[in-house]
PDB file of C-alpha atoms and ligand atoms in Angstrom:
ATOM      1  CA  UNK A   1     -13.214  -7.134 -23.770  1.00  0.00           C
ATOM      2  CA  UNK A   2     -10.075  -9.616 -23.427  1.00  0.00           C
ATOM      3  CA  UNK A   3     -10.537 -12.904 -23.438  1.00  0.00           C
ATOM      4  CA  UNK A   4      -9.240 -13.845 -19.715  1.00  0.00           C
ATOM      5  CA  UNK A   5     -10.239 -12.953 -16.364  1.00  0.00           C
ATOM      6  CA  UNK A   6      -9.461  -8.931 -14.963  1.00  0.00           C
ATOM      7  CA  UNK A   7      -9.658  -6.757 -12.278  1.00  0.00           C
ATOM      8  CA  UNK A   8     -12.763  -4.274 -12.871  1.00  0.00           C
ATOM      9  CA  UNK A   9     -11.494  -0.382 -13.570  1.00  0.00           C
ATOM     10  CA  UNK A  10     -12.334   1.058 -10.146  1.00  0.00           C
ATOM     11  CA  UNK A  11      -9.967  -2.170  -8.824  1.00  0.00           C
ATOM     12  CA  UNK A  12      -7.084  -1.318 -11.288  1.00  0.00           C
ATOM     13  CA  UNK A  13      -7.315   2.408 -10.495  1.00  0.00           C
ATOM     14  CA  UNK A  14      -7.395   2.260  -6.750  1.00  0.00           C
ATOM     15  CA  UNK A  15      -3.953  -0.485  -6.722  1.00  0.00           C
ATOM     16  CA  UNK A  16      -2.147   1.850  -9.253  1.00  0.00           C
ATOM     17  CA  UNK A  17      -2.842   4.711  -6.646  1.00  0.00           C
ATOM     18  CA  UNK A  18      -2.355   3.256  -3.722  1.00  0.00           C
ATOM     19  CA  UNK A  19       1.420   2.308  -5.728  1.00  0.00           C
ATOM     20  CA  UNK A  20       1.923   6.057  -6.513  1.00  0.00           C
ATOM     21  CA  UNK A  21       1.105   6.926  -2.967  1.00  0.00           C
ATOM     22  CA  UNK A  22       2.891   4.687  -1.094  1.00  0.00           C
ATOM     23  CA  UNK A  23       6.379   5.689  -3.130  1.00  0.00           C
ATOM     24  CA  UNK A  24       5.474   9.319  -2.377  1.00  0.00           C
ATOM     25  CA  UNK A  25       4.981   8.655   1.781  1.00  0.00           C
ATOM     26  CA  UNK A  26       8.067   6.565   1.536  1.00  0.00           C
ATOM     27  CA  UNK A  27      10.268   8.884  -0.447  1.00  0.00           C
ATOM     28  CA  UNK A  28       9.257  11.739   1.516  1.00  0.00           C
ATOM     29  CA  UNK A  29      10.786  10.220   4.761  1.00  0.00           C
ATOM     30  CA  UNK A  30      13.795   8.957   3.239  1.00  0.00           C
ATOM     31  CA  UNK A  31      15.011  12.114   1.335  1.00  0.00           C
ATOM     32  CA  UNK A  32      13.330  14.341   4.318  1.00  0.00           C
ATOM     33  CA  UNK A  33      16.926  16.179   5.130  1.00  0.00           C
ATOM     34  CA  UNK A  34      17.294  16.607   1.352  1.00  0.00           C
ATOM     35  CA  UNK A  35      13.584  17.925   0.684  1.00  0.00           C
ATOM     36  CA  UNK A  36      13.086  20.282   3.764  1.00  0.00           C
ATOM     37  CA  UNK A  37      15.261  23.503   2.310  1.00  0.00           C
ATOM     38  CA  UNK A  38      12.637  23.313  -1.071  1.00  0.00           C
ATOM     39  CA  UNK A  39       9.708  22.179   1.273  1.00  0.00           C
ATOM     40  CA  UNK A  40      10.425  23.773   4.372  1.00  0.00           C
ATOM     41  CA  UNK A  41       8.852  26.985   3.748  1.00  0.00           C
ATOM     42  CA  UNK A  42       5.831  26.103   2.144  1.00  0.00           C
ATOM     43  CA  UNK A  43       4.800  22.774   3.503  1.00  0.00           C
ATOM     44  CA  UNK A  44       6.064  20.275   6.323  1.00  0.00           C
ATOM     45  CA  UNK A  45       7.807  16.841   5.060  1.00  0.00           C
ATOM     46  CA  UNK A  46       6.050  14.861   7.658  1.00  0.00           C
ATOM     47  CA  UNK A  47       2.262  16.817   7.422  1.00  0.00           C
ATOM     48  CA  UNK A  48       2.785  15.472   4.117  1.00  0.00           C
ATOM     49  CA  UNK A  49       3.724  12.141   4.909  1.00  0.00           C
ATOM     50  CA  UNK A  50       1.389  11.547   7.755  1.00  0.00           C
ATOM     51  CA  UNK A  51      -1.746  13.180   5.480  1.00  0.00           C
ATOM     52  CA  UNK A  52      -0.672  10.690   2.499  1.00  0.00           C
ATOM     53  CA  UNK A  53      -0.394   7.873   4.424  1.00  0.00           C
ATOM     54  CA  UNK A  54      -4.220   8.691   5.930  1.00  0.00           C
ATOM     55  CA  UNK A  55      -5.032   8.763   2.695  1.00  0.00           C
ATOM     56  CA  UNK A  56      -4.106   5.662   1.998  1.00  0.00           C
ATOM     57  CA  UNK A  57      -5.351   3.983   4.791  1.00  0.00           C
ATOM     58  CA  UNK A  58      -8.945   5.754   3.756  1.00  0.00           C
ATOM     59  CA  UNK A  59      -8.455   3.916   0.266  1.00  0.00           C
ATOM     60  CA  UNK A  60      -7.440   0.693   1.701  1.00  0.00           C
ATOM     61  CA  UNK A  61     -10.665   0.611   3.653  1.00  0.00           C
ATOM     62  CA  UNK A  62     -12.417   1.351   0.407  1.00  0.00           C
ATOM     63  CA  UNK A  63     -10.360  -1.024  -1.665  1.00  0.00           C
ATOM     64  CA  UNK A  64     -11.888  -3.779   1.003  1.00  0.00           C
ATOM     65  CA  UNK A  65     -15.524  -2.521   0.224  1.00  0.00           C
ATOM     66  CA  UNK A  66     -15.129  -3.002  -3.502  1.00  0.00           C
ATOM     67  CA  UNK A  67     -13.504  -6.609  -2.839  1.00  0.00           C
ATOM     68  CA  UNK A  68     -16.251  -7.618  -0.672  1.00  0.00           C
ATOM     69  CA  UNK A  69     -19.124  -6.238  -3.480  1.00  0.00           C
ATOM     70  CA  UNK A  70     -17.597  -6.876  -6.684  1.00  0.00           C
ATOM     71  CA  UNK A  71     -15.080 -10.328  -5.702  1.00  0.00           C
ATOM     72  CA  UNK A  72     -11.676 -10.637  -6.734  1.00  0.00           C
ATOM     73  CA  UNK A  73     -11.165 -12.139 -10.155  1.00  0.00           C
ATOM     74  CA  UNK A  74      -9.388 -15.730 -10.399  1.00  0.00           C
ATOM     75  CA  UNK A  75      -6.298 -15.110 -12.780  1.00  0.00           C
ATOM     76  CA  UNK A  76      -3.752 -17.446 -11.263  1.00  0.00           C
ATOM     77  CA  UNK A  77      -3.342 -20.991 -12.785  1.00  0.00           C
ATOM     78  CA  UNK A  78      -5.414 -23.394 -10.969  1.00  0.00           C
ATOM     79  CA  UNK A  79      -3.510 -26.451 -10.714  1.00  0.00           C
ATOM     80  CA  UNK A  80      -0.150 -24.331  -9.139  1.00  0.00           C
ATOM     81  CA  UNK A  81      -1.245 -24.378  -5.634  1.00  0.00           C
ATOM     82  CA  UNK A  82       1.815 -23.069  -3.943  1.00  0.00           C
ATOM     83  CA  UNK A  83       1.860 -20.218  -6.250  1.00  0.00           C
ATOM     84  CA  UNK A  84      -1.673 -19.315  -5.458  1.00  0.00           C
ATOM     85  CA  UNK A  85      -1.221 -19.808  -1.950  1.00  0.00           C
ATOM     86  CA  UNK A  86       1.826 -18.104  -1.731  1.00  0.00           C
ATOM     87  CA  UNK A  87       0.733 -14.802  -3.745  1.00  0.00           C
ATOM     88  CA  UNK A  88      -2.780 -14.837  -1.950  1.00  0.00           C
ATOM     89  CA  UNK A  89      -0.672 -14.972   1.608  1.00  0.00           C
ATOM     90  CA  UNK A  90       1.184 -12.161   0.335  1.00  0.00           C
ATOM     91  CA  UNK A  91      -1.485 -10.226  -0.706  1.00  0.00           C
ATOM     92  CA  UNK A  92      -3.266 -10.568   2.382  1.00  0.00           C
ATOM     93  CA  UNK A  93      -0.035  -9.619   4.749  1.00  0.00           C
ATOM     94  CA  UNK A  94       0.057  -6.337   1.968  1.00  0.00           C
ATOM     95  CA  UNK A  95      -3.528  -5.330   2.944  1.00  0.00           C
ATOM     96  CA  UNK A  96      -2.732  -5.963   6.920  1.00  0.00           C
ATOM     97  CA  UNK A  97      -0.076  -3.591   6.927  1.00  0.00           C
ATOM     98  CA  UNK A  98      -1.986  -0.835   4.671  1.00  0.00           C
ATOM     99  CA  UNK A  99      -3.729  -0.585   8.263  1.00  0.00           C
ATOM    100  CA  UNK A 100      -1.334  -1.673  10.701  1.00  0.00           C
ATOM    101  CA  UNK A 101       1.281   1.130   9.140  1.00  0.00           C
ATOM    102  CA  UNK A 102      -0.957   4.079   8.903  1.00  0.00           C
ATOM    103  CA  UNK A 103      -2.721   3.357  12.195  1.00  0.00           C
ATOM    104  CA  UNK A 104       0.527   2.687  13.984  1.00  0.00           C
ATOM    105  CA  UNK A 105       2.098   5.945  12.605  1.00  0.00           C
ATOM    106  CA  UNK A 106      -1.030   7.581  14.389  1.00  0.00           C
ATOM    107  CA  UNK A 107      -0.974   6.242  17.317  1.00  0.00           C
ATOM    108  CA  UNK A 108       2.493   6.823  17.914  1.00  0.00           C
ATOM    109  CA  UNK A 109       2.074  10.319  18.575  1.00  0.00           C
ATOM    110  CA  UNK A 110       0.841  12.530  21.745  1.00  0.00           C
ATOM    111  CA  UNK A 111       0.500  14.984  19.587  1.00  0.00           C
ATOM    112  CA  UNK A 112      -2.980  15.769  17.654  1.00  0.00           C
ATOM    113  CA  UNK A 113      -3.049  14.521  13.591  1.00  0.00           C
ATOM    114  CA  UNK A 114      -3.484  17.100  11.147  1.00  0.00           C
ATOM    115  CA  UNK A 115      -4.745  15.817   8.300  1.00  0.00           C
ATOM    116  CA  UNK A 116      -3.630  18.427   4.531  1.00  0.00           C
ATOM    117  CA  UNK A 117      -4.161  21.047   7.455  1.00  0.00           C
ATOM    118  CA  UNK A 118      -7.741  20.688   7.239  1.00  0.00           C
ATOM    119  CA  UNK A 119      -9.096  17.944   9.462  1.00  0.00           C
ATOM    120  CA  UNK A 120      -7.361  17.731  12.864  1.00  0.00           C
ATOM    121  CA  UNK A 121      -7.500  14.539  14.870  1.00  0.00           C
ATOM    122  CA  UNK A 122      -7.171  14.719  18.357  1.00  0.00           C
ATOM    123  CA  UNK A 123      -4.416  11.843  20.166  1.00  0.00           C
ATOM    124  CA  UNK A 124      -4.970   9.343  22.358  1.00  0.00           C
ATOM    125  CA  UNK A 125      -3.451   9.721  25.842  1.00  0.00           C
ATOM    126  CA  UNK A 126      -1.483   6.908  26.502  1.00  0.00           C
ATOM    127  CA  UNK A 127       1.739   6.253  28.938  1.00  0.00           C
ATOM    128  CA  UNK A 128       5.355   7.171  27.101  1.00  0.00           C
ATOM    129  CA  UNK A 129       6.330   3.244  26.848  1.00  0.00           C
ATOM    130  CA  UNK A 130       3.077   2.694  24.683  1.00  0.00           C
ATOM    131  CA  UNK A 131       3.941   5.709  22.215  1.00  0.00           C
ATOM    132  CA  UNK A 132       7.418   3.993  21.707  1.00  0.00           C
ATOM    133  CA  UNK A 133       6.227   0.491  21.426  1.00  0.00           C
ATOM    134  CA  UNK A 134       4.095   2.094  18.182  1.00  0.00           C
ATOM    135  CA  UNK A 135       6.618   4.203  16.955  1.00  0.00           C
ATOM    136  CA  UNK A 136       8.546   1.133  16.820  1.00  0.00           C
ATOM    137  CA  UNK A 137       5.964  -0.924  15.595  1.00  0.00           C
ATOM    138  CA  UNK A 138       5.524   2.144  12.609  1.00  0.00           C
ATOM    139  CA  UNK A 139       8.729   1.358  11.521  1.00  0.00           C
ATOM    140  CA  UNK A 140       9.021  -2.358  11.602  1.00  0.00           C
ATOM    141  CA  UNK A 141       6.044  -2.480   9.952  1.00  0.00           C
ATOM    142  CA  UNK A 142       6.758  -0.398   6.986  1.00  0.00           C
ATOM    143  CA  UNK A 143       9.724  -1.634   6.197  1.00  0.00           C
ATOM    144  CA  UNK A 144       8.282  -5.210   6.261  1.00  0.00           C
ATOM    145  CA  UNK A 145       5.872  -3.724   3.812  1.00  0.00           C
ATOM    146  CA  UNK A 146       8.574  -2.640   1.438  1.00  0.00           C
ATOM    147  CA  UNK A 147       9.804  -6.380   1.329  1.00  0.00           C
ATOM    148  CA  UNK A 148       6.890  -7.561   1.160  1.00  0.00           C
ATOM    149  CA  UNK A 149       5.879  -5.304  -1.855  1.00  0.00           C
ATOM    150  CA  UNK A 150       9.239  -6.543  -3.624  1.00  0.00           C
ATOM    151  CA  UNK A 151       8.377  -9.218  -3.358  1.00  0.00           C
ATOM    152  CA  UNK A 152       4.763  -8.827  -4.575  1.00  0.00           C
ATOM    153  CA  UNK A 153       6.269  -6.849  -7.453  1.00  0.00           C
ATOM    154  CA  UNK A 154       8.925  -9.454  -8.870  1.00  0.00           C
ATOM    155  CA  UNK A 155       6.342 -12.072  -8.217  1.00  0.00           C
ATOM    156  CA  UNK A 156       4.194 -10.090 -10.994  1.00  0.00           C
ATOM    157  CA  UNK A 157       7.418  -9.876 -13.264  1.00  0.00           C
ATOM    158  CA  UNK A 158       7.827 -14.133 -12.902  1.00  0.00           C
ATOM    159  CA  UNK A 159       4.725 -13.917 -14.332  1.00  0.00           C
ATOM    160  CA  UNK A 160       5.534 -11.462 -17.355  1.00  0.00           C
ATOM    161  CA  UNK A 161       8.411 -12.827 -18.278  1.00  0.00           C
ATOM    162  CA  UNK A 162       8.922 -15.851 -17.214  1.00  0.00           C
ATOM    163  CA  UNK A 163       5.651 -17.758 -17.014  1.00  0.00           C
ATOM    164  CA  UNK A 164       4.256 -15.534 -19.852  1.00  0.00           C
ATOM    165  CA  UNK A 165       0.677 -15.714 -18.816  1.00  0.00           C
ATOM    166  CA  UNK A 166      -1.494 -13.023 -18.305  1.00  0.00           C
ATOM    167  CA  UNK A 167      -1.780 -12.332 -14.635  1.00  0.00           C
ATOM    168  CA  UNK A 168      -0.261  -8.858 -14.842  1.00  0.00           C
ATOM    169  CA  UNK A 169      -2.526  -7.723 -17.787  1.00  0.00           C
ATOM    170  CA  UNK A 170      -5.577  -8.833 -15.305  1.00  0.00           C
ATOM    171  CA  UNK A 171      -4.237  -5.244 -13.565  1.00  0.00           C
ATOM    172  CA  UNK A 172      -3.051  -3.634 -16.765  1.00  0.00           C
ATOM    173  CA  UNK A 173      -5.442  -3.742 -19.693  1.00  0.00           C
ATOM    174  CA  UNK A 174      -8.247  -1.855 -20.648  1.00  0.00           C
ATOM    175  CA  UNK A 175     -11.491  -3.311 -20.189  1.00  0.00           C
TER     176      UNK A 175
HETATM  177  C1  HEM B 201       1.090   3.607   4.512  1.00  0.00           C
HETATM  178  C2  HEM B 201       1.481   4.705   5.107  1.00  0.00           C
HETATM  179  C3  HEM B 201       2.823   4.948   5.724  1.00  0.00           C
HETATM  180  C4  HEM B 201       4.068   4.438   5.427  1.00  0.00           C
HETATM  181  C5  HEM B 201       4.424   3.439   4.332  1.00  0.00           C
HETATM  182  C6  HEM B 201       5.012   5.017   6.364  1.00  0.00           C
HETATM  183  C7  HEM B 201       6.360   4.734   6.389  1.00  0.00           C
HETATM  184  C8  HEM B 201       7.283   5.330   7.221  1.00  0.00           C
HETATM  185  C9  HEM B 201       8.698   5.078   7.220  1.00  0.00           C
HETATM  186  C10 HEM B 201       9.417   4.085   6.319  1.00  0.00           C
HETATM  187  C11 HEM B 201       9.268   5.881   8.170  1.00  0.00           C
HETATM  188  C12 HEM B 201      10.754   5.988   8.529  1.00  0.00           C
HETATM  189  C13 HEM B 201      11.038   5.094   9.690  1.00  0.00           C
HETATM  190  C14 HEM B 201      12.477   5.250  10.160  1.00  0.00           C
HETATM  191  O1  HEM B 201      13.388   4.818   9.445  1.00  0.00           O
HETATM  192  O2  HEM B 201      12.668   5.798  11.253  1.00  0.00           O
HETATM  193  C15 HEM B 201       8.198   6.640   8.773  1.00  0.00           C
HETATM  194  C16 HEM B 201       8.389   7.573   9.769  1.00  0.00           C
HETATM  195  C17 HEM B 201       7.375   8.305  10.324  1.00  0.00           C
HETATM  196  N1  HEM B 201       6.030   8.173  10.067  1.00  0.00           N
HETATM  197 FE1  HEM B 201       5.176   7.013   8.667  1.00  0.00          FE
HETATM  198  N2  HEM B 201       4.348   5.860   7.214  1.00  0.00           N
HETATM  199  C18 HEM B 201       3.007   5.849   6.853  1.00  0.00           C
HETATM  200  C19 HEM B 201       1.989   6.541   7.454  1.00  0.00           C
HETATM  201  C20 HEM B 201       2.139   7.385   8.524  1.00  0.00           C
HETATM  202  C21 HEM B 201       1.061   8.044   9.224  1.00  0.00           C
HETATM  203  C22 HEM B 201      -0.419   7.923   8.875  1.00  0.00           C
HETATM  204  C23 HEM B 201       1.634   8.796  10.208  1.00  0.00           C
HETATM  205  C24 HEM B 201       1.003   9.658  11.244  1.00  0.00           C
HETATM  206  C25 HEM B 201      -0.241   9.864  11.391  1.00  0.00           C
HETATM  207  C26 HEM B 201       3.063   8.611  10.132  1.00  0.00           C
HETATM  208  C27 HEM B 201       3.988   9.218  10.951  1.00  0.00           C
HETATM  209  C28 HEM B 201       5.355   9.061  10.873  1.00  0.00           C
HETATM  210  C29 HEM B 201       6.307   9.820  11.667  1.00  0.00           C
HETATM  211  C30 HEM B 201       5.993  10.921  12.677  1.00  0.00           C
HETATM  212  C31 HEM B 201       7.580   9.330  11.320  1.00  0.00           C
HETATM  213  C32 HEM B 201       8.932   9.800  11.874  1.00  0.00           C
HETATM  214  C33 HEM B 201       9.373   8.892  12.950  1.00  0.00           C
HETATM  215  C34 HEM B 201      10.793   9.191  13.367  1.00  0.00           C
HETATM  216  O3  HEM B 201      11.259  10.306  13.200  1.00  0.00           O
HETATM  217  O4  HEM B 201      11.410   8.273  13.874  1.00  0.00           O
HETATM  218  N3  HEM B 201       3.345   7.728   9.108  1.00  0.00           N
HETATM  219  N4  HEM B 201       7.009   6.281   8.199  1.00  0.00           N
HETATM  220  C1  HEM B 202       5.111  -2.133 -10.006  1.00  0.00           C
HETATM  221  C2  HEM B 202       4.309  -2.385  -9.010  1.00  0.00           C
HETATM  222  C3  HEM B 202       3.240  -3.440  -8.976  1.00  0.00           C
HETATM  223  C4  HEM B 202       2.914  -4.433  -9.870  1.00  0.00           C
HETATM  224  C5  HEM B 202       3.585  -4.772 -11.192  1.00  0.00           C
HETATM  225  C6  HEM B 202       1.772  -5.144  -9.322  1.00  0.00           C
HETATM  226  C7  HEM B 202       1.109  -6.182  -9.935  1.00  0.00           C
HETATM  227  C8  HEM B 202      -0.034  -6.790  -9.471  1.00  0.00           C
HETATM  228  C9  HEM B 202      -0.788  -7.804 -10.182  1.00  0.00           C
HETATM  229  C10 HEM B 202      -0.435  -8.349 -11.559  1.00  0.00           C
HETATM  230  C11 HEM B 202      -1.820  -8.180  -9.404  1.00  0.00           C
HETATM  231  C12 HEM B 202      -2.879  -9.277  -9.681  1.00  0.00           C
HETATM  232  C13 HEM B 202      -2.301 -10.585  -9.201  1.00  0.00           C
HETATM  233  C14 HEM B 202      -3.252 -11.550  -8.556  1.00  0.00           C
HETATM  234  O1  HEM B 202      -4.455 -11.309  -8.438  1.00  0.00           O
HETATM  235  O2  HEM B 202      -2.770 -12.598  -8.087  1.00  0.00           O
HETATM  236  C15 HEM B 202      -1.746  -7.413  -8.171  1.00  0.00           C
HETATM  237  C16 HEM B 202      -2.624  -7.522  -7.119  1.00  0.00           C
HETATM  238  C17 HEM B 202      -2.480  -6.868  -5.925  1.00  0.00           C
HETATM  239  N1  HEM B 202      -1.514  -5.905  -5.644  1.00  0.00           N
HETATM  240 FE1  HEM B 202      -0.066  -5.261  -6.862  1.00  0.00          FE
HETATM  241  N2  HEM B 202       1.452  -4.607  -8.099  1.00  0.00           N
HETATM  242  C18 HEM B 202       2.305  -3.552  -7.852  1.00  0.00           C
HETATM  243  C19 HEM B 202       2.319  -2.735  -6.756  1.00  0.00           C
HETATM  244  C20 HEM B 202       1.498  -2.906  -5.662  1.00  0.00           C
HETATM  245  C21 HEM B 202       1.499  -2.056  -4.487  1.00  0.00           C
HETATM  246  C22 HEM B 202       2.415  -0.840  -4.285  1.00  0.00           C
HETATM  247  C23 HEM B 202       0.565  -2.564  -3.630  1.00  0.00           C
HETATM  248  C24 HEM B 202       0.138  -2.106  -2.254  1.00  0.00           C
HETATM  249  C25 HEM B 202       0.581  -1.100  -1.656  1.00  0.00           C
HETATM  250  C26 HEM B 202      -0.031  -3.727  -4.258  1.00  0.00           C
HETATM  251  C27 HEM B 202      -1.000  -4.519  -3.686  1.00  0.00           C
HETATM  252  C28 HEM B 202      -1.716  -5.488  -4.339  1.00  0.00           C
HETATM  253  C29 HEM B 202      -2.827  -6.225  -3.763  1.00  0.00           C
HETATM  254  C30 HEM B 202      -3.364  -6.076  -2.333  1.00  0.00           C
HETATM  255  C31 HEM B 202      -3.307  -7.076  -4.768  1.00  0.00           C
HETATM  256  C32 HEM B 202      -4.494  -8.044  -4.654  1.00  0.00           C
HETATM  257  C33 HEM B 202      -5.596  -7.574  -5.550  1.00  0.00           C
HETATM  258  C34 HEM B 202      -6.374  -6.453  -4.957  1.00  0.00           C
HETATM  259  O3  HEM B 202      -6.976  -6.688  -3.922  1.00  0.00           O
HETATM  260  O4  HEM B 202      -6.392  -5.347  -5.530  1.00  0.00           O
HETATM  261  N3  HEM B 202       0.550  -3.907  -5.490  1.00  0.00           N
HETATM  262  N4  HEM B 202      -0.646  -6.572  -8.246  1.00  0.00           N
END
């Protein structure tokens, strides 16, 4: 056991998923014209893309469940209030759009969800205008995310290298 405060294993695993998985659901839309001709035959860009992202909406919800029973661990420096306030805001805004993307993305469509090709989820009938205002909304948001998650990310670096505490081990290290 290390000697300062750490996220518990199911914590650790479910944020270094959620990373994989959102650079998957984001790659596969930006290279989409350069996957399709390997894809294309075998499996659709965007089933892929729209089944990921449920996923991680799914884990996000979970992610909040094991928050709310096991508590967050304290690992920023207590006397550097804008830091804490400023990464907590952050982290918050992150978790808002792990619902506001996915959901968005969903609701965006007329068309029913199909889910890996194994769950189908019927839309919701709504006028044209109220489709685009989400489709729009889909793609504000998750580019707002990617800055945002930038952000988050060279905010851990600071940390590493700069402040040389041990705020990204609290995410890294084995218990
Ligand atoms: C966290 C999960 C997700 C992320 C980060 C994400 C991100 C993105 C991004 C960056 C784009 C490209 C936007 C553009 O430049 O036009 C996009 C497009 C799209 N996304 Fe998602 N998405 C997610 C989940 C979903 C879900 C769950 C669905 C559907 C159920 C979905 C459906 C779509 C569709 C249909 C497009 C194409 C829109 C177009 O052609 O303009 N996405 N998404
Ligand atoms: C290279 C990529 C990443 C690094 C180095 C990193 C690093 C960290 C570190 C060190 C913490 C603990 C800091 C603290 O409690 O103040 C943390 C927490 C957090 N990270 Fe990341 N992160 C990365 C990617 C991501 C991604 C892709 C997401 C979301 C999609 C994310 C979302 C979060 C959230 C919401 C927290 C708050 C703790 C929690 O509820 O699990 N991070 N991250």
């Amino acid at each position: 056991m290390q000697n300062y405060p750490q996220y518990s294993s199911k914590q650790k695993w479910i944020h270094w998923l959620t990373l994989v998985l959102i650079v998957f659901v984001f790659l596969l839309v930006t290279f989409k014209v350069t996957l399709s001709p390997y894809l294309g035959g075998m499996v659709n860009v965007y089933l892929l893309h729209k089944s990921f992202g449920v996923l991680i909406l799914g884990i996000t919800f979970w992610r909040l469940v094991v928050i709310k029973r096991q508590g967050v661990p304290d690992v920023l420096p207590k006397h550097h209030k804008l830091q804490r306030i400023l990464s907590k805001s952050i982290q918050g805004v992150i978790y808002l759009l792990l619902m506001i993307v996915p959901l968005s993305g969903y609701l965006m469509s007329s068309r029913s969800l199909n889910v890996f090709g194994i769950i189908s989820i019927p839309a919701i009938d709504m006028p044209n205008e109220a489709y685009q205002a989400f489709h729009q909304t889909h793609t504000v948001s998750a580019y707002f995310l990617a800055v945002l998650l930038i952000v988050h990310i060279a905010g851990a670096l600071f940390h590493y290298f700069w402040i040389k505490d041990k705020v990204l081990q609290s995410m890294l290290s084995r218990n």
